[in-house]
Tab-separated table of C-alpha atoms in Angstrom:
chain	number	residue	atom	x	y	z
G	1366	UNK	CA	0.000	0.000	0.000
G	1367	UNK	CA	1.255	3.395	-0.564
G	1368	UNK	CA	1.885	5.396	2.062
G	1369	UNK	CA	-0.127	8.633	2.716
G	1370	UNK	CA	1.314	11.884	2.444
G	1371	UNK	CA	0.771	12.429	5.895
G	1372	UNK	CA	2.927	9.137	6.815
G	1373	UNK	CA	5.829	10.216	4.388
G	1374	UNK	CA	5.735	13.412	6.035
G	1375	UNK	CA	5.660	11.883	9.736
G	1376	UNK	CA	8.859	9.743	8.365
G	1377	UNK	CA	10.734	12.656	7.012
G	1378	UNK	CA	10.112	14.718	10.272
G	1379	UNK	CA	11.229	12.068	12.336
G	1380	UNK	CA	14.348	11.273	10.245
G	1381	UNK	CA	14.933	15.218	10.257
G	1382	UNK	CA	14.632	15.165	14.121
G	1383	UNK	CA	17.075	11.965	14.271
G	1384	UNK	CA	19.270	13.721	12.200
G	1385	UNK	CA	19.067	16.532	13.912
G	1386	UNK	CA	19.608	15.192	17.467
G	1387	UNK	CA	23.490	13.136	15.748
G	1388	UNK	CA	24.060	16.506	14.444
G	1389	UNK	CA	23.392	17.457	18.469
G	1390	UNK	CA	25.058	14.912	19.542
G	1391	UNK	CA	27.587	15.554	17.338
G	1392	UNK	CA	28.119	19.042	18.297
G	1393	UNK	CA	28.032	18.217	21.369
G	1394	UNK	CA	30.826	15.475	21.569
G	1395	UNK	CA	32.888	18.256	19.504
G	1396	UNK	CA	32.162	20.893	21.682
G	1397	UNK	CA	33.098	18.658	24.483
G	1398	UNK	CA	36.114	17.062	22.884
G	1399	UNK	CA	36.916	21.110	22.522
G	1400	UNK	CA	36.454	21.510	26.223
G	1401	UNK	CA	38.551	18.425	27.178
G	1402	UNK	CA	41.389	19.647	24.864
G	1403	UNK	CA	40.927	23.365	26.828
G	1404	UNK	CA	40.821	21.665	29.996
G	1405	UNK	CA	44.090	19.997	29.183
G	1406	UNK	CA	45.857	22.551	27.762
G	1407	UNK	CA	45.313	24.506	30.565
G	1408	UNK	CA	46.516	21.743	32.987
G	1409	UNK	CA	49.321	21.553	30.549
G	1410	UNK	CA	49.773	25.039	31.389
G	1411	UNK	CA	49.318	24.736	35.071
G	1412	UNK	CA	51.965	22.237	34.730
G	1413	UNK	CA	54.252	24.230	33.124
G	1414	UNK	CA	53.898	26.819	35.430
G	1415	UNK	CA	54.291	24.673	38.743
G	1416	UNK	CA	58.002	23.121	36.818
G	1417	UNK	CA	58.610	27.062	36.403
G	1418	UNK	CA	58.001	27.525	40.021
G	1419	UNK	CA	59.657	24.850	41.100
G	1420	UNK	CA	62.479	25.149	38.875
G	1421	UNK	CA	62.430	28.553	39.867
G	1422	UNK	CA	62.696	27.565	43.207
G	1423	UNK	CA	65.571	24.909	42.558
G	1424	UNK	CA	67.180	27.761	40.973
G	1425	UNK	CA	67.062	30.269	43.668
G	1426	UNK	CA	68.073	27.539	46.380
G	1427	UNK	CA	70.990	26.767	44.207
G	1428	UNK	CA	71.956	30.364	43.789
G	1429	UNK	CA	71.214	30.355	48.078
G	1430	UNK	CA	73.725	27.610	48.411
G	1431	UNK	CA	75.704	29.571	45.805
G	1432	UNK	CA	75.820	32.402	48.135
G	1433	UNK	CA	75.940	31.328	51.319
G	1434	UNK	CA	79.037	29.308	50.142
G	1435	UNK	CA	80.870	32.546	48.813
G	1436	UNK	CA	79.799	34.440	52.122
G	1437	UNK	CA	82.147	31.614	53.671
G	1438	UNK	CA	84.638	31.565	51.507
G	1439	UNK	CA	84.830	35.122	51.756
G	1440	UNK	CA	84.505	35.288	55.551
G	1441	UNK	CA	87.189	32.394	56.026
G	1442	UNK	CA	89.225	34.056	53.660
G	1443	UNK	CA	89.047	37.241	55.910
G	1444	UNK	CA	89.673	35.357	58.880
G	1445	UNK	CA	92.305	34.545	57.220
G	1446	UNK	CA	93.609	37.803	56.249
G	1447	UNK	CA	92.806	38.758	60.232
G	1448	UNK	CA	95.226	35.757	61.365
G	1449	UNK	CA	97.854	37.271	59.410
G	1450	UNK	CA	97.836	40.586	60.352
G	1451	UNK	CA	97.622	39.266	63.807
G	1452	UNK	CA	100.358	37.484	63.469
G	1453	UNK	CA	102.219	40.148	61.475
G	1454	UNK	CA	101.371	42.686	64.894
G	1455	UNK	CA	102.319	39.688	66.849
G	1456	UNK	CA	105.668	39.402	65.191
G	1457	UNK	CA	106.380	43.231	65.232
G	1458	UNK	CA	105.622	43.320	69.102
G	1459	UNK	CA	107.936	40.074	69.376
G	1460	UNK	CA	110.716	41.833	67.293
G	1461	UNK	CA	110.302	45.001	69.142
G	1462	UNK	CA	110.847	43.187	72.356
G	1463	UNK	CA	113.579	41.548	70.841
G	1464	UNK	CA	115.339	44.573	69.861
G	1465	UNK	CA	114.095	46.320	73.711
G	1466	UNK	CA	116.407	43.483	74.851
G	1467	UNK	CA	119.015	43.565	72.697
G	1468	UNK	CA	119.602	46.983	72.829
G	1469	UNK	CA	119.420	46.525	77.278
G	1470	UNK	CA	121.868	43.568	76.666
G	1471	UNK	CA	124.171	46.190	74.283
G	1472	UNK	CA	123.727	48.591	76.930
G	1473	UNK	CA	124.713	46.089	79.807
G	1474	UNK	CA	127.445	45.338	77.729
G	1475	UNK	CA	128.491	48.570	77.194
G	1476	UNK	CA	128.306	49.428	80.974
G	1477	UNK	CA	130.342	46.285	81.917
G	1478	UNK	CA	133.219	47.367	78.954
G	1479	UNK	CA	133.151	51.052	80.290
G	1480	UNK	CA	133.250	49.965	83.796
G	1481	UNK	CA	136.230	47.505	82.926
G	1482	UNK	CA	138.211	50.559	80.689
G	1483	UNK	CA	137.671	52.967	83.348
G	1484	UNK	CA	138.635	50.265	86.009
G	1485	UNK	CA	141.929	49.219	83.825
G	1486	UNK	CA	142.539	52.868	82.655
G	1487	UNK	CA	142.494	53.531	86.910
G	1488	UNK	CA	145.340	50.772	87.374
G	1489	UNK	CA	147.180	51.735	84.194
G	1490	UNK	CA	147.482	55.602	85.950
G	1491	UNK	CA	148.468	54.588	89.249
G	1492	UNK	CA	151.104	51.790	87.636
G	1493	UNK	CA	154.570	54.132	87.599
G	1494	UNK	CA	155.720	54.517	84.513
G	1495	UNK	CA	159.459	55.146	83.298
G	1496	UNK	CA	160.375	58.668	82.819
G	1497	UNK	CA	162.785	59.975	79.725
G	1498	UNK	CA	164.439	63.027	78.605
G	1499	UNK	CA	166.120	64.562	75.344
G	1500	UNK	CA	169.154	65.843	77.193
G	1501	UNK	CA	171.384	66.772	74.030
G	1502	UNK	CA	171.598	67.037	70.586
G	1503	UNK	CA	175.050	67.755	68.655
G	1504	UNK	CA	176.675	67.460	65.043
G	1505	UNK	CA	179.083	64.108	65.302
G	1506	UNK	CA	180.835	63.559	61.822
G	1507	UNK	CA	180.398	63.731	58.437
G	1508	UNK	CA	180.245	60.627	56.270
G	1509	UNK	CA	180.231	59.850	52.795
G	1510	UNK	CA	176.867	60.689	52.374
G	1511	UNK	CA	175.298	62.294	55.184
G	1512	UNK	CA	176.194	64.294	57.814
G	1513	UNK	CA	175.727	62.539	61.124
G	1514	UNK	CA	173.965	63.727	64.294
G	1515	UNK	CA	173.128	62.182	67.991
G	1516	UNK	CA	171.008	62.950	70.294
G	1517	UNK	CA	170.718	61.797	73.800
G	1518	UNK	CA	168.048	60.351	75.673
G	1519	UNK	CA	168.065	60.110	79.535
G	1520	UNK	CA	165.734	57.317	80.520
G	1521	UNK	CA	165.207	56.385	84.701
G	1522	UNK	CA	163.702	52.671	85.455
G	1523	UNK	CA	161.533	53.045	88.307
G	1524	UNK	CA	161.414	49.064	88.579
G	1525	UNK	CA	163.814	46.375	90.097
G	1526	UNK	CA	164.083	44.692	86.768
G	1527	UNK	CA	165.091	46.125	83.410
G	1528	UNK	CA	162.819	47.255	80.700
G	1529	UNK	CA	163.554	46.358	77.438
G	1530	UNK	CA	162.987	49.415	74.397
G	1531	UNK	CA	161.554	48.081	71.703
G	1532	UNK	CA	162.186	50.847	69.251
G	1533	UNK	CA	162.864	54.298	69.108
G	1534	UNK	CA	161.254	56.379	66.039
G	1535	UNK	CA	162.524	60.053	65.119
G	1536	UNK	CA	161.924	63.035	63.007
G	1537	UNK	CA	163.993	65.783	62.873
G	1538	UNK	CA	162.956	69.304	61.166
G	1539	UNK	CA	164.775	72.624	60.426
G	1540	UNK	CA	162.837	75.645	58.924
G	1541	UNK	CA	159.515	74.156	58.879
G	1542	UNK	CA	161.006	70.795	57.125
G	1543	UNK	CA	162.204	67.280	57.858
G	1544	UNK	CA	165.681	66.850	56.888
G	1545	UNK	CA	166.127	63.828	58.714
G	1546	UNK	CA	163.653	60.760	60.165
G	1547	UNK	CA	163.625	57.189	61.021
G	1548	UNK	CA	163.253	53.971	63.103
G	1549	UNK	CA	165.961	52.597	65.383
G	1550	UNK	CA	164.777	48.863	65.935
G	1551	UNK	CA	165.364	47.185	69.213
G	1552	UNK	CA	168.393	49.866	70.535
G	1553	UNK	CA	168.759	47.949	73.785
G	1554	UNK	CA	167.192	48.119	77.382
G	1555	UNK	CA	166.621	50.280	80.419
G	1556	UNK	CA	168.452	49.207	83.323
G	1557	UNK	CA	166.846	48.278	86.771
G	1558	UNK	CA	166.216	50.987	88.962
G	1559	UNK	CA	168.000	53.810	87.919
G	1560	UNK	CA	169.149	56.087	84.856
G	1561	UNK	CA	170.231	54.968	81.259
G	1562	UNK	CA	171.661	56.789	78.952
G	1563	UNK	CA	170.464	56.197	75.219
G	1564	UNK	CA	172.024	57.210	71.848
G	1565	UNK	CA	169.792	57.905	69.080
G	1566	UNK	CA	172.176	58.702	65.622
G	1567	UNK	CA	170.596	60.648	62.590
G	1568	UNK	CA	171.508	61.361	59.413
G	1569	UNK	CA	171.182	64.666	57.171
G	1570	UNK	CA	172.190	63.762	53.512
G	1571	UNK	CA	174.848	65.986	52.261
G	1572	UNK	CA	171.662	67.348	49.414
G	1573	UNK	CA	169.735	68.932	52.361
G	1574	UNK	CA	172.952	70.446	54.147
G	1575	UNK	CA	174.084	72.385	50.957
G	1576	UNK	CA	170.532	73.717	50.617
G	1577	UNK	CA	169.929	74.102	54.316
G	1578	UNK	CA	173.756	76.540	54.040
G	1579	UNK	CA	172.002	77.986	50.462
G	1580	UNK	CA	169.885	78.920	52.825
G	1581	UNK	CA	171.423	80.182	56.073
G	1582	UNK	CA	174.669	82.344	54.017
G	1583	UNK	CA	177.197	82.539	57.057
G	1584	UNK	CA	175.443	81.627	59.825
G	1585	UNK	CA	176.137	78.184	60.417
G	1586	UNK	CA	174.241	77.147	62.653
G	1587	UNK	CA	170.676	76.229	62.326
G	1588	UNK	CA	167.048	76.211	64.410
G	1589	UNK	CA	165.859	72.453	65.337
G	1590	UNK	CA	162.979	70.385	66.016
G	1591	UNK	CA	163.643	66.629	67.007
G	1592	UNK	CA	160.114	64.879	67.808
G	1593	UNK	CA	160.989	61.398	69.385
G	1594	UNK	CA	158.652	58.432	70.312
G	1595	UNK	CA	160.092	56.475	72.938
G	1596	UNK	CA	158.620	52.692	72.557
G	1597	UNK	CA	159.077	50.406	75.538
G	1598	UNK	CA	157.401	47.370	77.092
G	1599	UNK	CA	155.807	47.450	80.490
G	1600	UNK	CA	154.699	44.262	82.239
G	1601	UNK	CA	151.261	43.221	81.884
G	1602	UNK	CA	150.088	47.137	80.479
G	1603	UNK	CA	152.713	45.682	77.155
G	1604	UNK	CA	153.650	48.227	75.184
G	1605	UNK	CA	153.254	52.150	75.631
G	1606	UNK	CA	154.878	55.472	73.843
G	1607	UNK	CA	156.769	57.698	75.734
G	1608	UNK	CA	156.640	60.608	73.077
G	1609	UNK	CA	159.716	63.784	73.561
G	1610	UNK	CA	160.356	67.001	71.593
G	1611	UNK	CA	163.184	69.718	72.162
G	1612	UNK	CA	164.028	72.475	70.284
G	1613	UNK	CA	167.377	74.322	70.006
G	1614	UNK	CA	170.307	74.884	67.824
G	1615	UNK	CA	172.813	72.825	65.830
G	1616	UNK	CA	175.957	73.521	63.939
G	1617	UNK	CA	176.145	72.609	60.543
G	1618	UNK	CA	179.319	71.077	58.940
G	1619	UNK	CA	180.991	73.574	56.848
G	1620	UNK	CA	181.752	72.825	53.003
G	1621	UNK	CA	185.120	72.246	54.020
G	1622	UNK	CA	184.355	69.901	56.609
G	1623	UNK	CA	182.069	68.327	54.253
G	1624	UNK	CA	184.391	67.518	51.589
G	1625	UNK	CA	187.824	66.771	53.616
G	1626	UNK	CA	185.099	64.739	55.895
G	1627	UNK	CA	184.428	62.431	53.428
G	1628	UNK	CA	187.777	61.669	52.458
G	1629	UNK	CA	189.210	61.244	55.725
G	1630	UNK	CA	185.657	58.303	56.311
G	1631	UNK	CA	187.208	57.119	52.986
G	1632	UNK	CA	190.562	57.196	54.685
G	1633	UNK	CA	188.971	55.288	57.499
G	1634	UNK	CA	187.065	53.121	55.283
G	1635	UNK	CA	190.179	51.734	53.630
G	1636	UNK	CA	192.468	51.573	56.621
G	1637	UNK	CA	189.812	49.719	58.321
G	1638	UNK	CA	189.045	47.267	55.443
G	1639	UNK	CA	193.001	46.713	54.998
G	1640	UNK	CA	193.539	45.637	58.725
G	1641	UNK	CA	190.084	43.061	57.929
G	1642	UNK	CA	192.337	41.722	55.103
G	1643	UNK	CA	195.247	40.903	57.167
G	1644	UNK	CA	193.553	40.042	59.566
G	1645	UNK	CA	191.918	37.394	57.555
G	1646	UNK	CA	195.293	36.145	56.102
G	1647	UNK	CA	196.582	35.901	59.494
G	1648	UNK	CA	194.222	33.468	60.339
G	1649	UNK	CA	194.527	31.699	56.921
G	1650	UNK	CA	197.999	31.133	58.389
């Protein structure tokens, strides 16, 4: 049978409202599928946000830690850096009392050495001492070179024992000059407890007598200065310098005596070394 219109129509609206209500449906499961996919993106982002905060918060421990470990670094190192410079005051105080009691030892030292000098220097002044004198000075000879001068030294011993004179050094001037100096080694020893009599010879060469009578024109006799260092040894002080000066006048030996000297020391001087020859032969015998 064929279906009325009214049937078809009743089956069309009924497939139009089935139709409709997938198409609903549809919707529906896309508009939730839409809301599911929201919902999870924004837990996704929720998510993301709680790593951020928690990385964040890894991240600002670490950098915490990071800190706190410098601050001790840096306060060790100043402790450090304290340590030393206590220990740098510590070792200027120690070296300060170090030198404080050096320089009290130095001093004690000092007081002890002056205390011994003045002590020795006390004994040396009351020890008695020998006592000498420049008691002449004359023109002797003339030799083949020089012209020879002694002078005499008076020395009194105030010991029991002699005292030996360990040398004897001399300078002589005339008109601001030295015409004659030297060293007499060893000339002998005082004798015990009472005066000795010591020769000291000098020589003027004959260069500085023709200038010194250039000089003078007749007057032949000249203005002296004879400095003299007397050098004996006392017992137990050792050695001390008896220094002596005198001034005066001397003759000097005239041209003639100058030339006729010499050849009468030659004289001498040959006589003397003839008799040594004969002497020798003599014994040869």
């Amino acid at each position: 049978m064929l279906k009325s219109t009214e049937d078809v129509v009743k089956e069309v609206n009924k497939e139009e409202a089935k139709t409709e209500r997938s198409l609903m449906k549809m919707v529906k499961s896309t508009e939730e599928a839409a809301e599911e996919v929201k919902e999870e993106a924004d837990e996704g982002k929720r998510e993301r946000s709680l790593m951020g905060m928690f990385k964040s918060k890894e991240e600002a421990k670490k950098e915490v830690e990071k800190e706190a470990k410098e601050a001790k670094t840096e306060e060790a190192d100043e402790g450090k850096r304290e340590r030393s410079l206590m220990g740098m005051f510590k070792s200027k105080e120690e070296a300060k009392k170090e030198v404080e009691e050096e320089a009290k030892e130095a001093k004690t030292e000092e007081s002890l050495i002056d205390k011994a000098k003045n002590y020795v220097a006390e004994k040396i002044a009351n020890v008695p001492t020998p006592e000498a004198s420049l008691v002449d000075v004359n023109f002797k000879k003339v030799s083949f070179d020089s012209a020879d001068y002694l002078a005499k030294v008076n020395i009194k011993n105030p010991y029991s024992h002699s005292i030996p004179i360990c040398e004897i050094d001399y300078t002589l001037k005339s008109i601001g000059s030295v015409i004659a100096s030297g060293r007499i080694p060893d000339p002998g020893s005082i004798k015990a407890s009472g005066d000795t009599l010591v020769d000291v010879p000098m020589k003027v060469p004959h260069s500085i007598i023709v200038t010194l009578v250039k000089d003078i024109a007749t007057d032949w006799d000249i203005d002296y200065e004879l400095e003299l260092g007397l050098i004996i040894d006392l017992p137990v002080i050792g050695n001390i310098t008896i220094p002596l000066s005198r001034k005066g006048e001397i003759k000097l030996p005239t041209l003639k005596e100058l030339v006729f000297g010499a050849k009468e020391e030659e004289k001498d001087s040959k006589e003397k070394e003839k008799d040594s020859k004969e002497k020798d032969k003599d014994s040869d015998k």
